[in-house]
Amino acid sequence: MKRERDEMESIVWQTPANPPQRHDYIFNNGVRYVRPYYFEFISHAKKRWAGKTIVDLFADEFKGRPRDYYVSAVESGRIQVEGETVPASYIVQSSQKISHFLHRHEPPVMALDVIILQKEPDVLTVYKPASVPVHPCGQYRKNTVVGILQAEHDLAPLFPIHRLDRLVSGLLILARSASKADFFRQQIESGVIEKKYIAKVVGVFPEDEKIVDANVNFNAREGRSTAEVSKDCGNGITPLKGKVACTKFKRISTDGKHSIVSCQPITGRTHQIRVHLQYIGHPIANDTLYLSKSADNVSTEGIRTGREFKHFSQFDSDLGSGDASEKGSGEDFTNDPLCTNCPNLAPKGYDGFEEGLWLHCVQYSGQGWAYECPLPDWAILS
């Protein structure tokens, strides 16, 4: 116990105040990893946590690690209450400050550059690669668009003014000041901004413009949305749970097997374009979450998105250790004796290659401004 506490005191950890650096990244086989680092999470006990032992709290709320790990973390002082080491049987009270010092492994993303499209004094536009989150969230901190731009271009602070799902590529607009971010937010809230995407979908999409008005109901537990329309079941119209949503679609081209479709979301619901395309029978052709088993001409020939964007990419980047082992080694980082992810670089559950969606943000425009992004390779049907 004493030896573990002495080791704890000798470790230097990071907080959100520590900016990402170039040497934080390791590149291997087209994948960008983050060199594991020590980090302290701080939270205040929620009401539902009160009355639980400190170990039960973590085992119940944070299931990514086994209970034995939390017992060891409490006993070694890596989990503390109000800055003090407590026994594993300690009963948590509401609003207490709880800290968790851990060896943090971030999920990997595809090793695609975040390309700067336009750099203005108060606005930055970039080509966001698929698989990279926009900003720190969940297990991602450095492996984000904001983190990479800070590490590789010394651009900070940045304020993303719209959302792009992690697996979606394309145009991302970031304000370089809080006042400019407010300017964009006001236009978004007033509904004057137009958004355009393209998607590669299953089958021959209808030639005429198609407008889909179907509520979108997002299930956070399942991580997916469903489309809903009112139905008269004889006992009255069934009430809808989802939010009002509308998307306009127009076919650009088709090869008889797939179609490239222009998508204009009028509203902005979670997975709106993806679920609306599924609803009308033309899901995105590599969207495993929304591909219907009954859809005709579903292609299982997925293209590795890392190759799709090769004209924007530098896979064997000199920003990290090009010869790094995917499983990690003592030369890449120091293994932590308590860490449940060491000696791997990636956390458990993130070891496989992840493909980006064939969904790409092309343009955003508002009152007096417009920004565009180049098309990906998959948007050109042979």
PDB file of C-alpha atoms in Angstrom, residues 127-332:
ATOM      1  CA  TYR A 127     -12.394  19.177 -43.906  1.00  0.00           C
ATOM      2  CA  LYS A 128     -13.379  16.914 -41.014  1.00  0.00           C
ATOM      3  CA  PRO A 129     -12.343  13.299 -41.605  1.00  0.00           C
ATOM      4  CA  ALA A 130     -14.738  10.499 -40.744  1.00  0.00           C
ATOM      5  CA  SER A 131     -14.276   8.715 -37.384  1.00  0.00           C
ATOM      6  CA  VAL A 132     -12.913  11.806 -35.592  1.00  0.00           C
ATOM      7  CA  PRO A 133     -15.232  13.508 -33.061  1.00  0.00           C
ATOM      8  CA  VAL A 134     -15.539  17.284 -33.308  1.00  0.00           C
ATOM      9  CA  HIS A 135     -14.772  18.146 -29.679  1.00  0.00           C
ATOM     10  CA  PRO A 136     -13.861  16.367 -26.421  1.00  0.00           C
ATOM     11  CA  CYS A 137     -16.632  13.986 -25.385  1.00  0.00           C
ATOM     12  CA  GLY A 138     -16.856  10.632 -23.640  1.00  0.00           C
ATOM     13  CA  GLN A 139     -13.516   8.848 -23.937  1.00  0.00           C
ATOM     14  CA  TYR A 140     -12.210  11.263 -26.592  1.00  0.00           C
ATOM     15  CA  ARG A 141     -10.126  14.323 -25.711  1.00  0.00           C
ATOM     16  CA  LYS A 142      -6.999  14.590 -27.860  1.00  0.00           C
ATOM     17  CA  ASN A 143      -8.312  12.436 -30.719  1.00  0.00           C
ATOM     18  CA  THR A 144     -10.790  15.148 -31.736  1.00  0.00           C
ATOM     19  CA  VAL A 145     -10.844  17.803 -34.446  1.00  0.00           C
ATOM     20  CA  VAL A 146     -10.366  20.527 -31.832  1.00  0.00           C
ATOM     21  CA  GLY A 147      -7.531  18.609 -30.145  1.00  0.00           C
ATOM     22  CA  ILE A 148      -5.709  17.813 -33.409  1.00  0.00           C
ATOM     23  CA  LEU A 149      -5.958  21.423 -34.632  1.00  0.00           C
ATOM     24  CA  GLN A 150      -4.478  22.629 -31.360  1.00  0.00           C
ATOM     25  CA  ALA A 151      -1.665  20.059 -31.403  1.00  0.00           C
ATOM     26  CA  GLU A 152      -0.706  20.336 -35.059  1.00  0.00           C
ATOM     27  CA  HIS A 153      -1.600  23.944 -35.929  1.00  0.00           C
ATOM     28  CA  ASP A 154      -1.563  25.722 -32.551  1.00  0.00           C
ATOM     29  CA  LEU A 155      -5.137  26.893 -33.135  1.00  0.00           C
ATOM     30  CA  ALA A 156      -7.031  27.592 -29.907  1.00  0.00           C
ATOM     31  CA  PRO A 157      -9.529  28.425 -28.640  1.00  0.00           C
ATOM     32  CA  LEU A 158     -11.991  27.149 -31.235  1.00  0.00           C
ATOM     33  CA  PHE A 159     -15.786  27.100 -31.035  1.00  0.00           C
ATOM     34  CA  PRO A 160     -17.557  24.593 -33.326  1.00  0.00           C
ATOM     35  CA  ILE A 161     -20.751  26.236 -34.544  1.00  0.00           C
ATOM     36  CA  HIS A 162     -22.545  23.111 -35.776  1.00  0.00           C
ATOM     37  CA  ARG A 163     -22.553  19.358 -35.249  1.00  0.00           C
ATOM     38  CA  LEU A 164     -21.166  16.581 -37.375  1.00  0.00           C
ATOM     39  CA  ASP A 165     -21.518  13.006 -36.185  1.00  0.00           C
ATOM     40  CA  ARG A 166     -18.234  11.247 -35.536  1.00  0.00           C
ATOM     41  CA  LEU A 167     -18.566   8.929 -38.552  1.00  0.00           C
ATOM     42  CA  VAL A 168     -19.576  11.757 -40.924  1.00  0.00           C
ATOM     43  CA  SER A 169     -17.008  13.689 -42.980  1.00  0.00           C
ATOM     44  CA  GLY A 170     -17.004  17.106 -44.582  1.00  0.00           C
ATOM     45  CA  LEU A 171     -17.302  20.774 -43.823  1.00  0.00           C
ATOM     46  CA  LEU A 172     -16.878  21.901 -40.226  1.00  0.00           C
ATOM     47  CA  ILE A 173     -17.064  25.580 -39.290  1.00  0.00           C
ATOM     48  CA  LEU A 174     -15.318  26.785 -36.146  1.00  0.00           C
ATOM     49  CA  ALA A 175     -15.501  30.285 -34.744  1.00  0.00           C
ATOM     50  CA  ARG A 176     -12.243  31.687 -33.356  1.00  0.00           C
ATOM     51  CA  SER A 177     -13.937  33.894 -30.783  1.00  0.00           C
ATOM     52  CA  ALA A 178     -16.948  33.652 -28.488  1.00  0.00           C
ATOM     53  CA  SER A 179     -18.548  36.689 -30.139  1.00  0.00           C
ATOM     54  CA  LYS A 180     -18.326  35.122 -33.609  1.00  0.00           C
ATOM     55  CA  ALA A 181     -19.736  31.875 -32.243  1.00  0.00           C
ATOM     56  CA  ASP A 182     -22.709  33.823 -30.886  1.00  0.00           C
ATOM     57  CA  PHE A 183     -23.215  35.391 -34.319  1.00  0.00           C
ATOM     58  CA  PHE A 184     -23.502  31.956 -35.933  1.00  0.00           C
ATOM     59  CA  ARG A 185     -25.701  30.566 -33.148  1.00  0.00           C
ATOM     60  CA  GLN A 186     -28.179  33.406 -33.566  1.00  0.00           C
ATOM     61  CA  GLN A 187     -28.526  32.602 -37.267  1.00  0.00           C
ATOM     62  CA  ILE A 188     -28.907  28.899 -36.536  1.00  0.00           C
ATOM     63  CA  GLU A 189     -31.625  29.576 -33.951  1.00  0.00           C
ATOM     64  CA  SER A 190     -33.459  31.918 -36.327  1.00  0.00           C
ATOM     65  CA  GLY A 191     -33.555  29.219 -39.005  1.00  0.00           C
ATOM     66  CA  VAL A 192     -31.811  31.174 -41.768  1.00  0.00           C
ATOM     67  CA  ILE A 193     -28.940  28.718 -42.262  1.00  0.00           C
ATOM     68  CA  GLU A 194     -29.072  26.176 -45.103  1.00  0.00           C
ATOM     69  CA  LYS A 195     -27.166  22.878 -44.898  1.00  0.00           C
ATOM     70  CA  LYS A 196     -26.299  20.524 -47.730  1.00  0.00           C
ATOM     71  CA  TYR A 197     -24.912  16.998 -47.551  1.00  0.00           C
ATOM     72  CA  ILE A 198     -24.349  14.204 -50.045  1.00  0.00           C
ATOM     73  CA  ALA A 199     -24.858  10.498 -49.419  1.00  0.00           C
ATOM     74  CA  LYS A 200     -24.216   7.279 -51.294  1.00  0.00           C
ATOM     75  CA  VAL A 201     -27.353   5.192 -50.927  1.00  0.00           C
ATOM     76  CA  VAL A 202     -28.679   1.776 -51.850  1.00  0.00           C
ATOM     77  CA  GLY A 203     -30.567   1.392 -55.128  1.00  0.00           C
ATOM     78  CA  VAL A 204     -31.822   3.767 -57.801  1.00  0.00           C
ATOM     79  CA  PHE A 205     -33.134   6.856 -56.026  1.00  0.00           C
ATOM     80  CA  PRO A 206     -36.197   8.556 -57.616  1.00  0.00           C
ATOM     81  CA  GLU A 207     -35.301  11.281 -60.101  1.00  0.00           C
ATOM     82  CA  ASP A 208     -37.727  13.881 -58.736  1.00  0.00           C
ATOM     83  CA  GLU A 209     -37.076  15.749 -55.504  1.00  0.00           C
ATOM     84  CA  LYS A 210     -38.391  13.870 -52.496  1.00  0.00           C
ATOM     85  CA  ILE A 211     -39.402  15.604 -49.259  1.00  0.00           C
ATOM     86  CA  VAL A 212     -39.609  13.491 -46.117  1.00  0.00           C
ATOM     87  CA  ASP A 213     -41.714  14.744 -43.202  1.00  0.00           C
ATOM     88  CA  ALA A 214     -41.332  12.169 -40.464  1.00  0.00           C
ATOM     89  CA  ASN A 215     -40.675  12.718 -36.783  1.00  0.00           C
ATOM     90  CA  VAL A 216     -37.344  11.471 -35.482  1.00  0.00           C
ATOM     91  CA  ASN A 217     -37.281   9.667 -32.149  1.00  0.00           C
ATOM     92  CA  PHE A 218     -33.762   9.105 -30.778  1.00  0.00           C
ATOM     93  CA  ASN A 219     -33.236   6.252 -28.322  1.00  0.00           C
ATOM     94  CA  ALA A 220     -30.162   7.161 -26.280  1.00  0.00           C
ATOM     95  CA  ARG A 221     -29.885   3.684 -24.784  1.00  0.00           C
ATOM     96  CA  GLU A 222     -29.714   2.018 -28.217  1.00  0.00           C
ATOM     97  CA  GLY A 223     -27.836   4.894 -29.865  1.00  0.00           C
ATOM     98  CA  ARG A 224     -30.164   5.053 -32.849  1.00  0.00           C
ATOM     99  CA  SER A 225     -33.225   6.903 -34.135  1.00  0.00           C
ATOM    100  CA  THR A 226     -36.524   5.818 -35.659  1.00  0.00           C
ATOM    101  CA  ALA A 227     -38.785   7.686 -38.077  1.00  0.00           C
ATOM    102  CA  GLU A 228     -42.435   8.151 -37.080  1.00  0.00           C
ATOM    103  CA  VAL A 229     -45.572   9.306 -38.878  1.00  0.00           C
ATOM    104  CA  SER A 230     -49.102   9.638 -37.557  1.00  0.00           C
ATOM    105  CA  LYS A 231     -51.322   6.587 -38.002  1.00  0.00           C
ATOM    106  CA  ASP A 232     -55.034   6.166 -37.484  1.00  0.00           C
ATOM    107  CA  CYS A 233     -55.489   2.801 -35.781  1.00  0.00           C
ATOM    108  CA  GLY A 234     -59.278   3.066 -35.564  1.00  0.00           C
ATOM    109  CA  ASN A 235     -59.168   4.318 -31.983  1.00  0.00           C
ATOM    110  CA  GLY A 236     -57.735   7.677 -32.919  1.00  0.00           C
ATOM    111  CA  ILE A 237     -54.377   8.901 -34.162  1.00  0.00           C
ATOM    112  CA  THR A 238     -51.406   7.425 -32.345  1.00  0.00           C
ATOM    113  CA  PRO A 239     -49.402  10.188 -30.633  1.00  0.00           C
ATOM    114  CA  LEU A 240     -45.814  10.596 -31.828  1.00  0.00           C
ATOM    115  CA  LYS A 241     -42.876  10.488 -29.441  1.00  0.00           C
ATOM    116  CA  GLY A 242     -40.258  11.930 -31.772  1.00  0.00           C
ATOM    117  CA  LYS A 243     -39.426  15.490 -32.766  1.00  0.00           C
ATOM    118  CA  VAL A 244     -40.677  17.109 -35.973  1.00  0.00           C
ATOM    119  CA  ALA A 245     -38.154  16.588 -38.768  1.00  0.00           C
ATOM    120  CA  CYS A 246     -37.984  17.373 -42.484  1.00  0.00           C
ATOM    121  CA  THR A 247     -35.367  16.560 -45.131  1.00  0.00           C
ATOM    122  CA  LYS A 248     -35.275  17.296 -48.872  1.00  0.00           C
ATOM    123  CA  PHE A 249     -33.554  14.785 -51.169  1.00  0.00           C
ATOM    124  CA  LYS A 250     -32.524  15.064 -54.828  1.00  0.00           C
ATOM    125  CA  ARG A 251     -30.734  12.454 -56.902  1.00  0.00           C
ATOM    126  CA  ILE A 252     -27.420  13.565 -58.405  1.00  0.00           C
ATOM    127  CA  SER A 253     -26.402  10.355 -60.189  1.00  0.00           C
ATOM    128  CA  THR A 254     -26.864   6.593 -60.186  1.00  0.00           C
ATOM    129  CA  ASP A 255     -25.106   3.528 -61.609  1.00  0.00           C
ATOM    130  CA  GLY A 256     -28.109   1.243 -61.175  1.00  0.00           C
ATOM    131  CA  LYS A 257     -26.771  -0.202 -57.940  1.00  0.00           C
ATOM    132  CA  HIS A 258     -26.111   2.908 -55.863  1.00  0.00           C
ATOM    133  CA  SER A 259     -27.150   6.554 -56.080  1.00  0.00           C
ATOM    134  CA  ILE A 260     -25.472   9.784 -55.026  1.00  0.00           C
ATOM    135  CA  VAL A 261     -28.104  11.931 -53.355  1.00  0.00           C
ATOM    136  CA  SER A 262     -28.127  15.567 -52.294  1.00  0.00           C
ATOM    137  CA  CYS A 263     -29.577  15.915 -48.778  1.00  0.00           C
ATOM    138  CA  GLN A 264     -30.901  19.150 -47.312  1.00  0.00           C
ATOM    139  CA  PRO A 265     -32.027  18.803 -43.685  1.00  0.00           C
ATOM    140  CA  ILE A 266     -34.513  21.538 -42.795  1.00  0.00           C
ATOM    141  CA  THR A 267     -34.401  20.562 -39.127  1.00  0.00           C
ATOM    142  CA  GLY A 268     -31.473  19.159 -37.177  1.00  0.00           C
ATOM    143  CA  ARG A 269     -32.318  15.917 -35.365  1.00  0.00           C
ATOM    144  CA  THR A 270     -29.951  13.163 -34.293  1.00  0.00           C
ATOM    145  CA  HIS A 271     -29.215  10.870 -37.288  1.00  0.00           C
ATOM    146  CA  GLN A 272     -31.956  12.664 -39.228  1.00  0.00           C
ATOM    147  CA  ILE A 273     -30.564  12.133 -42.736  1.00  0.00           C
ATOM    148  CA  ARG A 274     -29.622   8.528 -42.005  1.00  0.00           C
ATOM    149  CA  VAL A 275     -32.997   7.514 -40.604  1.00  0.00           C
ATOM    150  CA  HIS A 276     -35.005   9.428 -43.230  1.00  0.00           C
ATOM    151  CA  LEU A 277     -33.084   7.651 -46.015  1.00  0.00           C
ATOM    152  CA  GLN A 278     -33.787   4.337 -44.325  1.00  0.00           C
ATOM    153  CA  TYR A 279     -37.462   5.284 -43.969  1.00  0.00           C
ATOM    154  CA  ILE A 280     -37.888   5.788 -47.744  1.00  0.00           C
ATOM    155  CA  GLY A 281     -36.055   2.568 -48.588  1.00  0.00           C
ATOM    156  CA  HIS A 282     -32.687   3.969 -49.666  1.00  0.00           C
ATOM    157  CA  PRO A 283     -30.369   3.733 -46.653  1.00  0.00           C
ATOM    158  CA  ILE A 284     -26.753   4.856 -46.833  1.00  0.00           C
ATOM    159  CA  ALA A 285     -24.990   1.950 -48.484  1.00  0.00           C
ATOM    160  CA  ASN A 286     -22.433   1.313 -45.721  1.00  0.00           C
ATOM    161  CA  ASP A 287     -24.537   2.383 -42.722  1.00  0.00           C
ATOM    162  CA  THR A 288     -24.672  -0.831 -40.713  1.00  0.00           C
ATOM    163  CA  LEU A 289     -26.834   0.836 -38.052  1.00  0.00           C
ATOM    164  CA  TYR A 290     -29.665   1.645 -40.455  1.00  0.00           C
ATOM    165  CA  LEU A 291     -29.320  -0.831 -43.316  1.00  0.00           C
ATOM    166  CA  SER A 292     -32.618  -2.685 -43.568  1.00  0.00           C
ATOM    167  CA  LYS A 293     -32.455  -6.445 -44.086  1.00  0.00           C
ATOM    168  CA  SER A 294     -35.201  -6.122 -46.689  1.00  0.00           C
ATOM    169  CA  ALA A 295     -33.489  -3.372 -48.687  1.00  0.00           C
ATOM    170  CA  ASP A 296     -32.806  -4.328 -52.293  1.00  0.00           C
ATOM    171  CA  ASN A 297     -29.314  -4.262 -53.774  1.00  0.00           C
ATOM    172  CA  VAL A 298     -27.581  -3.814 -50.422  1.00  0.00           C
ATOM    173  CA  SER A 299     -23.845  -3.846 -51.041  1.00  0.00           C
ATOM    174  CA  THR A 300     -21.574  -5.554 -48.549  1.00  0.00           C
ATOM    175  CA  GLU A 301     -18.507  -4.334 -50.360  1.00  0.00           C
ATOM    176  CA  GLY A 302     -17.393  -1.626 -47.957  1.00  0.00           C
ATOM    177  CA  ILE A 303     -14.588   0.702 -48.961  1.00  0.00           C
ATOM    178  CA  ARG A 304     -12.077   1.515 -46.246  1.00  0.00           C
ATOM    179  CA  THR A 305     -12.551   5.221 -45.844  1.00  0.00           C
ATOM    180  CA  GLY A 306      -8.855   5.706 -45.187  1.00  0.00           C
ATOM    181  CA  ARG A 307      -8.272   4.889 -48.846  1.00  0.00           C
ATOM    182  CA  GLU A 308     -11.203   7.012 -49.997  1.00  0.00           C
ATOM    183  CA  PHE A 309      -9.506  10.138 -48.667  1.00  0.00           C
ATOM    184  CA  LYS A 310      -5.957   9.296 -49.705  1.00  0.00           C
ATOM    185  CA  HIS A 311      -5.629  12.565 -51.631  1.00  0.00           C
ATOM    186  CA  PHE A 312      -6.013  14.423 -48.330  1.00  0.00           C
ATOM    187  CA  SER A 313      -4.074  11.939 -46.167  1.00  0.00           C
ATOM    188  CA  GLN A 314      -0.628  11.223 -44.845  1.00  0.00           C
ATOM    189  CA  PHE A 315      -0.773   7.806 -43.275  1.00  0.00           C
ATOM    190  CA  ASP A 316       2.880   7.397 -42.270  1.00  0.00           C
ATOM    191  CA  SER A 317       2.995  10.792 -40.617  1.00  0.00           C
ATOM    192  CA  ASP A 318       6.137  12.009 -38.921  1.00  0.00           C
ATOM    193  CA  LEU A 319       3.996  13.547 -36.175  1.00  0.00           C
ATOM    194  CA  GLY A 320       4.223  10.334 -34.175  1.00  0.00           C
ATOM    195  CA  SER A 321       6.093   7.060 -33.940  1.00  0.00           C
ATOM    196  CA  GLY A 322       5.580   5.501 -37.347  1.00  0.00           C
ATOM    197  CA  ASP A 323       6.908   2.115 -36.220  1.00  0.00           C
ATOM    198  CA  ALA A 324       4.775   1.956 -33.110  1.00  0.00           C
ATOM    199  CA  SER A 325       3.284  -1.418 -32.295  1.00  0.00           C
ATOM    200  CA  GLU A 326      -0.510  -1.545 -32.444  1.00  0.00           C
ATOM    201  CA  LYS A 327      -0.444  -3.429 -29.159  1.00  0.00           C
ATOM    202  CA  GLY A 328       1.951  -0.931 -27.608  1.00  0.00           C
ATOM    203  CA  SER A 329       5.366  -1.471 -26.121  1.00  0.00           C
ATOM    204  CA  GLY A 330       7.562  -0.108 -23.383  1.00  0.00           C
ATOM    205  CA  GLU A 331       9.144   2.273 -25.914  1.00  0.00           C
ATOM    206  CA  ASP A 332       5.770   3.830 -26.806  1.00  0.00           C
TER     207      ASP A 332
END
